[in-house]
Coordinates of C-alpha atoms in Angstrom, one line a residue:
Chain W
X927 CA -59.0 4.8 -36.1
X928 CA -61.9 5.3 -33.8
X929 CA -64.2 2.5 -33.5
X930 CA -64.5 -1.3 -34.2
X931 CA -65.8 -2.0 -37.7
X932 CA -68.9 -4.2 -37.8
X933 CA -71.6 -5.0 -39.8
X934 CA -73.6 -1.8 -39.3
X935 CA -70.4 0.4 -39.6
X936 CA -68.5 1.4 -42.6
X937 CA -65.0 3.3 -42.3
X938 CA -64.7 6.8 -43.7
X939 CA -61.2 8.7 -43.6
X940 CA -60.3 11.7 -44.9
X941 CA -56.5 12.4 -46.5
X942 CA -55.7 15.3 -44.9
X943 CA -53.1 16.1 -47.7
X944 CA -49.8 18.9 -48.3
X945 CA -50.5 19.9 -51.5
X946 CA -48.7 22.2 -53.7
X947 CA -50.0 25.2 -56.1
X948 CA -49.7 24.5 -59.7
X949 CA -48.4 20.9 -59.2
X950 CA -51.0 19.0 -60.8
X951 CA -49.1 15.7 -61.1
X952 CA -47.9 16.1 -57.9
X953 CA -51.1 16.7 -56.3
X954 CA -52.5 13.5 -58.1
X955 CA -49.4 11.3 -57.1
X956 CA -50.3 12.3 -53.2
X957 CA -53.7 11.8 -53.9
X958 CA -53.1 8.1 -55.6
X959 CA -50.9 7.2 -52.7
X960 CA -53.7 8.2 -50.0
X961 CA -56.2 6.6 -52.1
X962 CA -53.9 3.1 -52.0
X963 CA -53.1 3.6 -48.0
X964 CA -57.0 4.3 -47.2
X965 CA -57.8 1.4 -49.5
X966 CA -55.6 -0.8 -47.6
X967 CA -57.3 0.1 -44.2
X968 CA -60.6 -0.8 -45.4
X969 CA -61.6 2.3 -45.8
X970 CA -65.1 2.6 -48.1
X971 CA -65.9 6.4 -48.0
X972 CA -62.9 8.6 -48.8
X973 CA -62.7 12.7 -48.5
X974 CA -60.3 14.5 -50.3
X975 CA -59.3 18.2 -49.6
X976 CA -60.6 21.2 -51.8
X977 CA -59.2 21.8 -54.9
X978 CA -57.2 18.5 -54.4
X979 CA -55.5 18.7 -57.8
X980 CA -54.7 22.3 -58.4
X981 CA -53.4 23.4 -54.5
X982 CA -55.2 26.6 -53.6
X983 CA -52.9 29.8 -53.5
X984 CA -53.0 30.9 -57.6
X985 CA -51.1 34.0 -58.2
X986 CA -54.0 34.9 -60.3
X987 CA -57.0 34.1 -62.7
X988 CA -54.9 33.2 -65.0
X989 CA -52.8 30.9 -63.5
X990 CA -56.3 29.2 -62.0
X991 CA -57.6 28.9 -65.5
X992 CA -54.6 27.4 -67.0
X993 CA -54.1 24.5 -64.3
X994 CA -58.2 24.0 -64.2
X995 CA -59.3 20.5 -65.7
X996 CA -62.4 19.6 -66.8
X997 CA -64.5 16.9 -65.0
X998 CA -64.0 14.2 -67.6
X999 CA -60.0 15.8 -67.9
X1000 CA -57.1 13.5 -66.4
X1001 CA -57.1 14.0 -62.6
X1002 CA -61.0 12.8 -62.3
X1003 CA -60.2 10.4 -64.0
X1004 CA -57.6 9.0 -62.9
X1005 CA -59.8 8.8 -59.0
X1006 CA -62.3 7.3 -61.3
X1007 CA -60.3 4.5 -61.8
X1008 CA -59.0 4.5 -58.5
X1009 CA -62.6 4.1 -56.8
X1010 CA -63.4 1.0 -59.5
X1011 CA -60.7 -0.8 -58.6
X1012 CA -60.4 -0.1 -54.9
X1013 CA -64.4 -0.5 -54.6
X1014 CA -65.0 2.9 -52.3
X1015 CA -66.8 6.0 -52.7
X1016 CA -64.7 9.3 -53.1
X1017 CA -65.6 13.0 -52.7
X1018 CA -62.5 15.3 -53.5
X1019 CA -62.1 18.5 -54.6
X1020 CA -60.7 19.9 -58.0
X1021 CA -60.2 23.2 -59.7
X1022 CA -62.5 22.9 -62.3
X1023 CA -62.9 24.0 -66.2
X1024 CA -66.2 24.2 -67.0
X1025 CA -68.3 23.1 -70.2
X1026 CA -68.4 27.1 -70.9
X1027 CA -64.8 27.0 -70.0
X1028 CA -66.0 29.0 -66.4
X1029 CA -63.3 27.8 -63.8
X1030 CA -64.9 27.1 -60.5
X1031 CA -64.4 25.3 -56.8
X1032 CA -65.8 22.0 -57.7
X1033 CA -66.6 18.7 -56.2
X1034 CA -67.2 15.6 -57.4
X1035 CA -68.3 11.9 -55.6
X1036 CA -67.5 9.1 -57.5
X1037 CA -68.3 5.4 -56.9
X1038 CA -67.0 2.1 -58.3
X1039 CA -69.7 3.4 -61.4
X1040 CA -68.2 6.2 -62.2
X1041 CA -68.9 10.3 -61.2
X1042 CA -72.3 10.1 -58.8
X1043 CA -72.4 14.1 -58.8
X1044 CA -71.0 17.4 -59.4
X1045 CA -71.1 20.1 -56.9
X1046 CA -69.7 23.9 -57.5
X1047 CA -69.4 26.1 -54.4
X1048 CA -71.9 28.2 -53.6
X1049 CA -70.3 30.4 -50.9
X1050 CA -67.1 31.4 -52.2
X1051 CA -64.3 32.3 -49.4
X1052 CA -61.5 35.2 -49.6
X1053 CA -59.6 37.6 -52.0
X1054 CA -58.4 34.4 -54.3
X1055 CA -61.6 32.4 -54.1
X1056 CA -63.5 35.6 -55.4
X1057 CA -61.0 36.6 -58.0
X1058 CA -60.6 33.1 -59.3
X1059 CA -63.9 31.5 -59.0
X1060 CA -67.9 32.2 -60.2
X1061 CA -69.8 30.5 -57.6
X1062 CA -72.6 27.7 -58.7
X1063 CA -75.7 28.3 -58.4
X1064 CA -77.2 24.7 -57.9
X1065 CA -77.9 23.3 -54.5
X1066 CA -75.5 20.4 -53.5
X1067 CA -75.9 16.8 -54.2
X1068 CA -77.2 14.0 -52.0
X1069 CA -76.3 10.6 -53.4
X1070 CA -77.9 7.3 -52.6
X1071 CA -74.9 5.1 -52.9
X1072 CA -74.0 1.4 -51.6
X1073 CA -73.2 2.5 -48.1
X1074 CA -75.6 5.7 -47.3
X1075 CA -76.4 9.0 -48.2
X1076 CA -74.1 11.1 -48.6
X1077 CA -74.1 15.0 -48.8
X1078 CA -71.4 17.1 -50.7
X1079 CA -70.7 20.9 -50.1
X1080 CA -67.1 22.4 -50.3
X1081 CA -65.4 24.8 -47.2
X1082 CA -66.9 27.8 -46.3
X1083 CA -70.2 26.2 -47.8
X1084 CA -70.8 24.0 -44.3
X1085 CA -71.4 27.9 -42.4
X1086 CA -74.4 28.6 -43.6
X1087 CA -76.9 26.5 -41.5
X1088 CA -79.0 27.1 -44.2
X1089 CA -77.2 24.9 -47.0
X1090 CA -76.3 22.4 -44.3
X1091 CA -79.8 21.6 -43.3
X1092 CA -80.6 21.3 -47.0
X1093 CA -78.6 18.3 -47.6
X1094 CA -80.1 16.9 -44.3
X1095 CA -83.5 17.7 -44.9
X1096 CA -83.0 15.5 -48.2
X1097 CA -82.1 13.0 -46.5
X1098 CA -78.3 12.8 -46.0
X1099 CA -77.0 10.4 -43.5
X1100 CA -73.2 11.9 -44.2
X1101 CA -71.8 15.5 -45.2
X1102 CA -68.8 15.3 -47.0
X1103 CA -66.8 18.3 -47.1
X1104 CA -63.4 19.0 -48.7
X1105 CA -62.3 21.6 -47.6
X1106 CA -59.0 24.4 -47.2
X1107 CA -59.1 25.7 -43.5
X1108 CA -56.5 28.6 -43.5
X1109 CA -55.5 29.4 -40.1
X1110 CA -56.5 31.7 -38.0
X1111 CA -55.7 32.7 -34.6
X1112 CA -57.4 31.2 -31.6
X1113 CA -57.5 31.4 -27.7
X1114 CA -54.9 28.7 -26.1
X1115 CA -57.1 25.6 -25.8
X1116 CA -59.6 26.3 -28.6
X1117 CA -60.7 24.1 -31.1
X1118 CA -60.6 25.8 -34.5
X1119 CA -63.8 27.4 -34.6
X1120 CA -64.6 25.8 -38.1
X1121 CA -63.9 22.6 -36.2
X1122 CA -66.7 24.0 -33.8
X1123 CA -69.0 24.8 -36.6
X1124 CA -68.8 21.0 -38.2
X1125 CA -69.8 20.1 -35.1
X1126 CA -72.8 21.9 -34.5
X1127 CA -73.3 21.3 -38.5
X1128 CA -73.4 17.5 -37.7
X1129 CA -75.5 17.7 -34.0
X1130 CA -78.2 20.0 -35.4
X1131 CA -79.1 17.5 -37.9
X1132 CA -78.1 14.5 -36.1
X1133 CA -75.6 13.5 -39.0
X1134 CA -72.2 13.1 -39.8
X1135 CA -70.2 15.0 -40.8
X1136 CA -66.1 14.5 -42.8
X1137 CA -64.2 17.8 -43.6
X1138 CA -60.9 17.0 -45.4
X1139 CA -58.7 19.9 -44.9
X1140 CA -55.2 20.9 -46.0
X1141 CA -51.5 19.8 -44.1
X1142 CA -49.2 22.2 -43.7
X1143 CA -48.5 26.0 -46.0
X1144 CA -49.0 27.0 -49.5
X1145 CA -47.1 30.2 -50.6
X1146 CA -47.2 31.5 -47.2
X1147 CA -51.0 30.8 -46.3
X1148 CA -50.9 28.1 -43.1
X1149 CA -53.4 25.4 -43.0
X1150 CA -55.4 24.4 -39.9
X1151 CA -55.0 21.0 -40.4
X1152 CA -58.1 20.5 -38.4
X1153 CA -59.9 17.9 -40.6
X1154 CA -62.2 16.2 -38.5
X1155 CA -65.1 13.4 -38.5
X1156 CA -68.4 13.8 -36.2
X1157 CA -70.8 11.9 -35.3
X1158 CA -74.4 12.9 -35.1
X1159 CA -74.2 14.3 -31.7
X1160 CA -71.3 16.2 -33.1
X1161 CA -68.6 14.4 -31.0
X1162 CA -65.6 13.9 -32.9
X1163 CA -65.2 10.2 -33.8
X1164 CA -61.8 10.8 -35.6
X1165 CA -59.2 14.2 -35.3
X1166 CA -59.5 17.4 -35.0
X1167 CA -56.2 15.9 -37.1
X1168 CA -52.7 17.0 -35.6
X1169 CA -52.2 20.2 -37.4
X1170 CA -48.1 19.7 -37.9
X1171 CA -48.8 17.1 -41.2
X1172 CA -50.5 14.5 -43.3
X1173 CA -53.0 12.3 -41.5
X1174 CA -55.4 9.6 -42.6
X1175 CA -58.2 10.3 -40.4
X1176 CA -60.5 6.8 -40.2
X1177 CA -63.5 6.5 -38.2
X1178 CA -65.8 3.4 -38.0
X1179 CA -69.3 4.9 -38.7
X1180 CA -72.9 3.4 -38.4
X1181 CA -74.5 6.2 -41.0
X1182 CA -78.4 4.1 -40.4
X1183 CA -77.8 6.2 -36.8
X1184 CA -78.5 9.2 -38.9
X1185 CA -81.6 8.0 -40.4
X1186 CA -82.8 8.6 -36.7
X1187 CA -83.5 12.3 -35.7
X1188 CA -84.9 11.3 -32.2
X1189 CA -83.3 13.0 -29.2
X1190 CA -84.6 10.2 -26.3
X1191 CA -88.2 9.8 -26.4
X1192 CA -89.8 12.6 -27.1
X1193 CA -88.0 14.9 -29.1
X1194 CA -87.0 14.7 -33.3
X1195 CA -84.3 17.8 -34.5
X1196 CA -86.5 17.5 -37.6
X1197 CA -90.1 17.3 -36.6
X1198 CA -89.8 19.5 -33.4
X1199 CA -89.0 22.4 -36.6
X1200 CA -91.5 25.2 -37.0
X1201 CA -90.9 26.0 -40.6
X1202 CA -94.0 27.8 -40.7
X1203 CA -92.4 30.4 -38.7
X1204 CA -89.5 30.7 -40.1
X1205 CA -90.5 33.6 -42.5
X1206 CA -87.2 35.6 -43.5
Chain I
X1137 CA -64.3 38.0 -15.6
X1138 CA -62.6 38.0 -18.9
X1139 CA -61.1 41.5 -20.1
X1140 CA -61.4 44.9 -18.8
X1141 CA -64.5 46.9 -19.1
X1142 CA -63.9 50.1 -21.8
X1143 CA -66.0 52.6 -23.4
X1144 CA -66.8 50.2 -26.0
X1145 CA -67.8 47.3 -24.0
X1146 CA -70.4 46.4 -21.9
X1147 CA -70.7 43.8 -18.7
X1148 CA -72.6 40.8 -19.8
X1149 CA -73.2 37.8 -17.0
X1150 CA -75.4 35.3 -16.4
X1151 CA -76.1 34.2 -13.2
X1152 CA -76.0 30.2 -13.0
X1153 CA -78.3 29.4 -9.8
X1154 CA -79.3 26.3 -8.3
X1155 CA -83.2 26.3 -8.5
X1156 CA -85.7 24.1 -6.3
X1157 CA -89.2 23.2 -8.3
X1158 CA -91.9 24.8 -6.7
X1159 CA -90.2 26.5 -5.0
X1160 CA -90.8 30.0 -6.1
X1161 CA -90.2 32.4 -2.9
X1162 CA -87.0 30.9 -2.3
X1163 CA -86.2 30.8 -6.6
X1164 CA -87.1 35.0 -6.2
X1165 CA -84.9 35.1 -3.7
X1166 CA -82.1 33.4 -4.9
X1167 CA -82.3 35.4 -8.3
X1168 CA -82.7 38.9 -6.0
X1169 CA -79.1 37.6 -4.7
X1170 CA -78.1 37.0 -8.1
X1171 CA -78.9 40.6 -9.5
X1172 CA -77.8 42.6 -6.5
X1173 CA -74.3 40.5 -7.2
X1174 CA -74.1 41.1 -10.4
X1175 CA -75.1 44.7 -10.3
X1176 CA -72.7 45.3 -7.4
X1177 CA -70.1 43.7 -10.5
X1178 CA -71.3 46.8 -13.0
X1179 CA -73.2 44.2 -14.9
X1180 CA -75.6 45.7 -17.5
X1181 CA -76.8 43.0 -18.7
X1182 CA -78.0 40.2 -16.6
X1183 CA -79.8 36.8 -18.0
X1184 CA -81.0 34.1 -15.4
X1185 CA -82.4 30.1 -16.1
X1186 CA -85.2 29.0 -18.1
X1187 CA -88.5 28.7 -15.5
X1188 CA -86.5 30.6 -12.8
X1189 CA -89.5 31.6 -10.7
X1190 CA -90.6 27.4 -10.8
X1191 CA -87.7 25.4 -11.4
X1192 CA -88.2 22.7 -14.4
X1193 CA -88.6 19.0 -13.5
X1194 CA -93.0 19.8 -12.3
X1195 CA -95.0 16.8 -11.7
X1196 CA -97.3 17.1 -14.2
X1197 CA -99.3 20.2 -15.8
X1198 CA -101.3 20.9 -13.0
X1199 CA -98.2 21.5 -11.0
X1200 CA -97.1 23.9 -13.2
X1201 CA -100.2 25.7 -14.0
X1202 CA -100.1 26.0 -10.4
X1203 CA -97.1 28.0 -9.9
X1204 CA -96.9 29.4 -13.2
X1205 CA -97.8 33.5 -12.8
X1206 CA -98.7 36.1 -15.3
X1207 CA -96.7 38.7 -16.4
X1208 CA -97.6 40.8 -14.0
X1209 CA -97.0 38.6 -11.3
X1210 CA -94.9 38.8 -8.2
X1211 CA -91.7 37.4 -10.1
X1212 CA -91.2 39.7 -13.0
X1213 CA -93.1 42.6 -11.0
X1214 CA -90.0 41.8 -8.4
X1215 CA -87.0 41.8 -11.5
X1216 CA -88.4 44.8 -12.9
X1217 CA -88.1 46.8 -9.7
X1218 CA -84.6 45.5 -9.4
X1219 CA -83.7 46.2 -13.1
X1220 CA -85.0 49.7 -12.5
X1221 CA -83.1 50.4 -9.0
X1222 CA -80.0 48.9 -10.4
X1223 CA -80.1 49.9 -14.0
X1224 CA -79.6 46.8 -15.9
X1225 CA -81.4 45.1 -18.2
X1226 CA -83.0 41.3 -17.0
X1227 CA -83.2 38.7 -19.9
X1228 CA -85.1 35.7 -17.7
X1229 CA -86.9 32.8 -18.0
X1230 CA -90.2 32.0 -16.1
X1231 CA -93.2 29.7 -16.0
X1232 CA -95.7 31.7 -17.3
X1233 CA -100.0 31.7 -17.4
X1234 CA -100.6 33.7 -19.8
X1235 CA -103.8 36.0 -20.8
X1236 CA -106.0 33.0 -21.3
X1237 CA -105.0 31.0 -18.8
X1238 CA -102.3 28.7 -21.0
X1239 CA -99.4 28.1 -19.5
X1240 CA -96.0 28.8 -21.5
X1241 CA -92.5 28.7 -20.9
X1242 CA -92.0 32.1 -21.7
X1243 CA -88.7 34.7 -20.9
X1244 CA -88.7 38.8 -20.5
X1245 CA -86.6 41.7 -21.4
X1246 CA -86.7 44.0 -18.7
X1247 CA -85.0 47.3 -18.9
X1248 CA -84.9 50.2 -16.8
X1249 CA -88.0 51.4 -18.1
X1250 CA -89.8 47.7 -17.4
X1251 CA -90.8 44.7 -19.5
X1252 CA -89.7 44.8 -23.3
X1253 CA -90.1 42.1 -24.5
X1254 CA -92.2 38.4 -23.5
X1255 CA -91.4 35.4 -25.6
X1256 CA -92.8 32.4 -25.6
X1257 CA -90.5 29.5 -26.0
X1258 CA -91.1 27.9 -29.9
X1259 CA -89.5 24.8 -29.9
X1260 CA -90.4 22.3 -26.5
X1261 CA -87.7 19.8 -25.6
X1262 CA -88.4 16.2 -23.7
X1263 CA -91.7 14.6 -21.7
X1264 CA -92.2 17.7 -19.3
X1265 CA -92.5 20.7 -21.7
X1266 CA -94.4 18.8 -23.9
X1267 CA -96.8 17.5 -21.3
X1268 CA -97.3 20.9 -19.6
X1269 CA -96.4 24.1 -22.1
X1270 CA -98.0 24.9 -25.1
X1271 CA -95.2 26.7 -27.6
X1272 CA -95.6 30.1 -28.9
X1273 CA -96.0 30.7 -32.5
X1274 CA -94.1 34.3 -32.1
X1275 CA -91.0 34.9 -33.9
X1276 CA -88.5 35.4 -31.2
X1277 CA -87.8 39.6 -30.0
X1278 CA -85.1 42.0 -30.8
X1279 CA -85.7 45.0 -28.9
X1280 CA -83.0 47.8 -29.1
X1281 CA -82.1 48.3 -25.6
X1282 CA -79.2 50.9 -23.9
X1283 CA -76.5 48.9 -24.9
X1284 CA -77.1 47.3 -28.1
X1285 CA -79.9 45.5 -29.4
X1286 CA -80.5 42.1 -27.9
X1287 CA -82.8 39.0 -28.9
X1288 CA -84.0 36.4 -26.6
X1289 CA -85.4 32.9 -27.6
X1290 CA -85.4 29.8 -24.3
X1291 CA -83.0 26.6 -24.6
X1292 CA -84.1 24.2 -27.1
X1293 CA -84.5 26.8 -29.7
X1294 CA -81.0 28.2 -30.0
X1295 CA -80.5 24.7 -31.4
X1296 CA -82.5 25.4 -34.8
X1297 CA -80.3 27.6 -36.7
X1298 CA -83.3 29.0 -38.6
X1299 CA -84.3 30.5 -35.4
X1300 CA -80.7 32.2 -34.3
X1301 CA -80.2 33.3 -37.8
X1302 CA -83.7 35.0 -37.5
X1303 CA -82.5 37.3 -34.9
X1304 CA -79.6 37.6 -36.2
X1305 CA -80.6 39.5 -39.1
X1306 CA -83.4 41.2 -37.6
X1307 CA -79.8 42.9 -36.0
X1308 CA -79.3 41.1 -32.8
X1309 CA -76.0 42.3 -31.0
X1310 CA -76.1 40.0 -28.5
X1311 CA -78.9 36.4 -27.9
X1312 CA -79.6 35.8 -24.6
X1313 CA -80.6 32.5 -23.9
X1314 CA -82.0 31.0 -20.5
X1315 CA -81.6 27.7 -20.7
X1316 CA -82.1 24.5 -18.2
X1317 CA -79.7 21.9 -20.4
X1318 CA -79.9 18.7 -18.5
X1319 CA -76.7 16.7 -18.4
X1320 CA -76.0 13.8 -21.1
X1321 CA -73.4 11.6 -21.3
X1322 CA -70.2 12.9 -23.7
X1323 CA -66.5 11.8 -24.3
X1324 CA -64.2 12.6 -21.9
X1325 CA -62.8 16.1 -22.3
X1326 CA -65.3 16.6 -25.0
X1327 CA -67.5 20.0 -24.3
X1328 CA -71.2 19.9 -23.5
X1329 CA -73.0 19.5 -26.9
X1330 CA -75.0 22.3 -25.7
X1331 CA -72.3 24.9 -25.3
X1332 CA -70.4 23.7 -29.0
X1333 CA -73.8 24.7 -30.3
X1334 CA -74.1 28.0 -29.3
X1335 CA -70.6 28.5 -30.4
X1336 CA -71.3 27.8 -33.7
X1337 CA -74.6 30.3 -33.2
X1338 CA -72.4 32.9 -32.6
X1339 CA -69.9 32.3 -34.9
X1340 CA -71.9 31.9 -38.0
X1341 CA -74.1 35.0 -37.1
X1342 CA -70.6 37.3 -35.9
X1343 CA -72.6 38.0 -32.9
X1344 CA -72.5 37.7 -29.5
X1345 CA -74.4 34.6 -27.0
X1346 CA -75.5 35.0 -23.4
X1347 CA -76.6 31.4 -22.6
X1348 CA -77.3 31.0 -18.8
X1349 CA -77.8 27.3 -17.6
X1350 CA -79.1 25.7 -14.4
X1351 CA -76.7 24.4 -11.5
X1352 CA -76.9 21.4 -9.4
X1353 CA -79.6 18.7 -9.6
X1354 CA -83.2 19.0 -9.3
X1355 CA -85.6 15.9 -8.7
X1356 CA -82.9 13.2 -10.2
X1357 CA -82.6 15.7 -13.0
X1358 CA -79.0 16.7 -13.1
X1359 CA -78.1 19.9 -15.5
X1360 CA -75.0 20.4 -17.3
X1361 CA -74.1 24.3 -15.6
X1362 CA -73.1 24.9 -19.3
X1363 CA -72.9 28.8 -18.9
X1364 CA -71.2 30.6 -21.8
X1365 CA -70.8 33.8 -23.2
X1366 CA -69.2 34.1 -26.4
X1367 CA -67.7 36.1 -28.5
X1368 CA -68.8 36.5 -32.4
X1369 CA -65.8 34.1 -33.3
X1370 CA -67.7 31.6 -31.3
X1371 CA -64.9 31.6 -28.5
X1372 CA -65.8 31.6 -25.1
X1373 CA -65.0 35.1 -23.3
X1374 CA -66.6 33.7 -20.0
X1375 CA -67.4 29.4 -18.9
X1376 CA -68.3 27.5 -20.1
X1377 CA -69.3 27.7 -16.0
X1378 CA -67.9 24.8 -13.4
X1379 CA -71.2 22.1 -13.3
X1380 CA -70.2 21.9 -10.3
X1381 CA -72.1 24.9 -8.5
X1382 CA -73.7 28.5 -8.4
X1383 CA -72.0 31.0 -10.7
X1384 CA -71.9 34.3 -11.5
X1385 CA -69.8 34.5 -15.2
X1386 CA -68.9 37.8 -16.3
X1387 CA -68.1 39.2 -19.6
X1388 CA -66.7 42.4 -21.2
X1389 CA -68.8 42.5 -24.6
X1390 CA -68.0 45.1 -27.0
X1391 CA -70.7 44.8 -28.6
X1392 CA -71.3 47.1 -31.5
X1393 CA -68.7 44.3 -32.7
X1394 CA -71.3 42.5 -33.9
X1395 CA -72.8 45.1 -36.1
X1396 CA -69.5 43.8 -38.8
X1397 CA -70.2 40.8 -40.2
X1398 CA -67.2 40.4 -42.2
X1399 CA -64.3 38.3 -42.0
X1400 CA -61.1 40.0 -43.4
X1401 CA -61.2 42.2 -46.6
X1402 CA -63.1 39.9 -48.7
X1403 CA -66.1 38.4 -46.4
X1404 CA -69.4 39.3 -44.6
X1405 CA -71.3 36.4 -43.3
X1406 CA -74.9 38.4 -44.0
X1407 CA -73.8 39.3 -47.6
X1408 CA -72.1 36.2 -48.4
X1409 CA -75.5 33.9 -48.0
X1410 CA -77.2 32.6 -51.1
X1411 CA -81.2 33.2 -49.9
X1412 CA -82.3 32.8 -53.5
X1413 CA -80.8 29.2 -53.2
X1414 CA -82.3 28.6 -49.9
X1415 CA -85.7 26.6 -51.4
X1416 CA -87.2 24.6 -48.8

């Protein structure tokens, strides 16, 4: 853990979790036990990875569709519970059925009241996510709840400056991110460049940022394992987490920081914006 | 220099200089040393500091206006002389009066054929640009040079993604940024801010970033000497520069890289975006 709680800080970890495809009681029971261990630390804001019940490497539509649950189906609720009686906020990921029985790359933050929001990805990633998924077409949530705002998008959502600076611009003070990192290769010495792009994500709009990302490898794909939690100058505060496993990433965070935009005395990341010329 | 120059790829540097306000004979000179270094390297494309004709930290706006020069001026009447005679294209900063007698800090593309671009920085950072510039209310140039098309936009706006997208998909290549970042405070073995930034720039765009920083100190002002080029992964191909001193960094760029935005069978960064969702 990075930091010394105090009164203006709250801690928010992110279960950086091995999952398994098409283990859906499985998947909960890891996700129950990190939910208990992140409880026990104190821990008030909790990310989970994407598609957090399901895994992530379907052999097909079909198989997507047949493990996909619907937002009031067992695994949400089951975290519902889990956040009422452990008093934190969690944003996790799920393979969602929808109300038209659509299956899509959902979202959800819940609070000791019950599901705060639904997000489905807009920006869907890769030969699975675009044979599996149909994207949403809403713009993602920003939730007043008892410790901040707090922004939810999914993976390959947080590159597009555009849908980052959304959630800022309303007012986020924290981007929550579950998210499935496959790995890619990288210079010797080089932070995962996703790792680079939450960073920039988080200094750009002077908030943070948690991306909860996968452990280990799913039917062959690797994960980075590069989950990571910034503050708003885009410094890491907790990981990038150690690729080889399961972490529980924890950082102390005092979100009211990101209610400020100032850089010293003279400059604002907000107002210093020239939206009038931004014409494209 | 990182790699090996091919057919395919082009020298990109930026010259890292130590600068001296006011002092603009000995700034010309030390950027004359810079090009003829770099053009004795087979660089193509060269980009200097923000203000390099003035250096940054003025006393106030009537220092400025008084060293700032037009256009036509000595300084960028000197670089495109030496852009012609060594056949390179310049992409530098300078403190410019401009037609009406406002004073702007402005950068040129100068080819062989002369000045292609001017640009007037949009976006003003701290007490001293704000006191003595007035921004320009230009969208930033792309001008389709010998080597690939290049945009240019001056430090403090590279750090609005609305801006770098901008260029980017008016088909910037490669952004060349002068840039005078002074040095903050950051976690040991952290990365400048600055430089994670234009990583992200690059990465989220798939194209390529010239950013050429300021060595040394300058009137208690000390800079970062953050110099990177990147690739359009975001990975550093040359710097980020020792802070330490002068600096001539020197990249391979194969540029027409950047004209493929995707990433692996499935992806394109440009195609992939969601513009009808991007509503503010």
């Amino acid at each position: 853990m990075h930091g010394t709680p105090t009164a203006d800080t709250v801690l928010v970890a992110c279960a950086q979790l091995s999952l398994a495809v098409g283990d859906v009681a499985g998947n909960r029971a890891a996700a129950d036990r990190a939910i208990e261990a992140a409880a026990a630390a104190g821990v008030k804001v909790l990310v989970l990875p994407e598609l957090a019940n399901t895994g992530y490497v379907f052999r097909d539509a079909a198989h997507a569709a047949e493990l996909a649950e619907p937002v009031d189906g067992p695994t949400v609720t089951a975290w519902v519970e889990a956040a009422a009686r452990h008093d934190l906020i969690l944003v996790a990921g799920f393979c969602e059925r929808d109300e038209n029985g659509v299956v899509r790359n959902s979202a959800v933050l819940i609070d000791p009241a019950g599901v705060r929001a639904l997000y489905r990805k807009a920006h869907l990633f890769g030969a699975v996510e675009k044979a599996v998924f149909v994207p949403g077409d809403e713009r993602p949530p920003v939730v007043d709840t008892a410790v901040g705002r707090i922004g939810v998008m999914v993976c390959y959502d947080v590159e597009f400056p555009e849908w980052v600076r959304d959630v800022a611009l309303r007012g986020a003070d924290l981007l929550c991110a579950p998210v499935n990192w496959p790995l890619f290769p990288r210079p010797e010495g080089e932070r995962a460049a996703e790792v680079v792009r939450v960073q920039a994500d988080a200094a750009v709009n002077r908030m943070f940022v948690a991306a909860c990302d996968r452990a280990g490898t799913e039917n062959g794909v690797e994960w980075t394992g590069g989950s990571v939690i910034t503050d708003p100058d885009g410094f890491p505060l907790a990981g990038p987490a150690d690729e080889t496993g399961e972490s529980l990433l924890v950082a102390a965070c005092a979100l009211g920081q990101a209610r400020d935009k100032r850089i010293g005395e003279h400059n604002d990341v907000f107002q210093d914006r020239r939206p009038e010329l931004y014409d494209f």
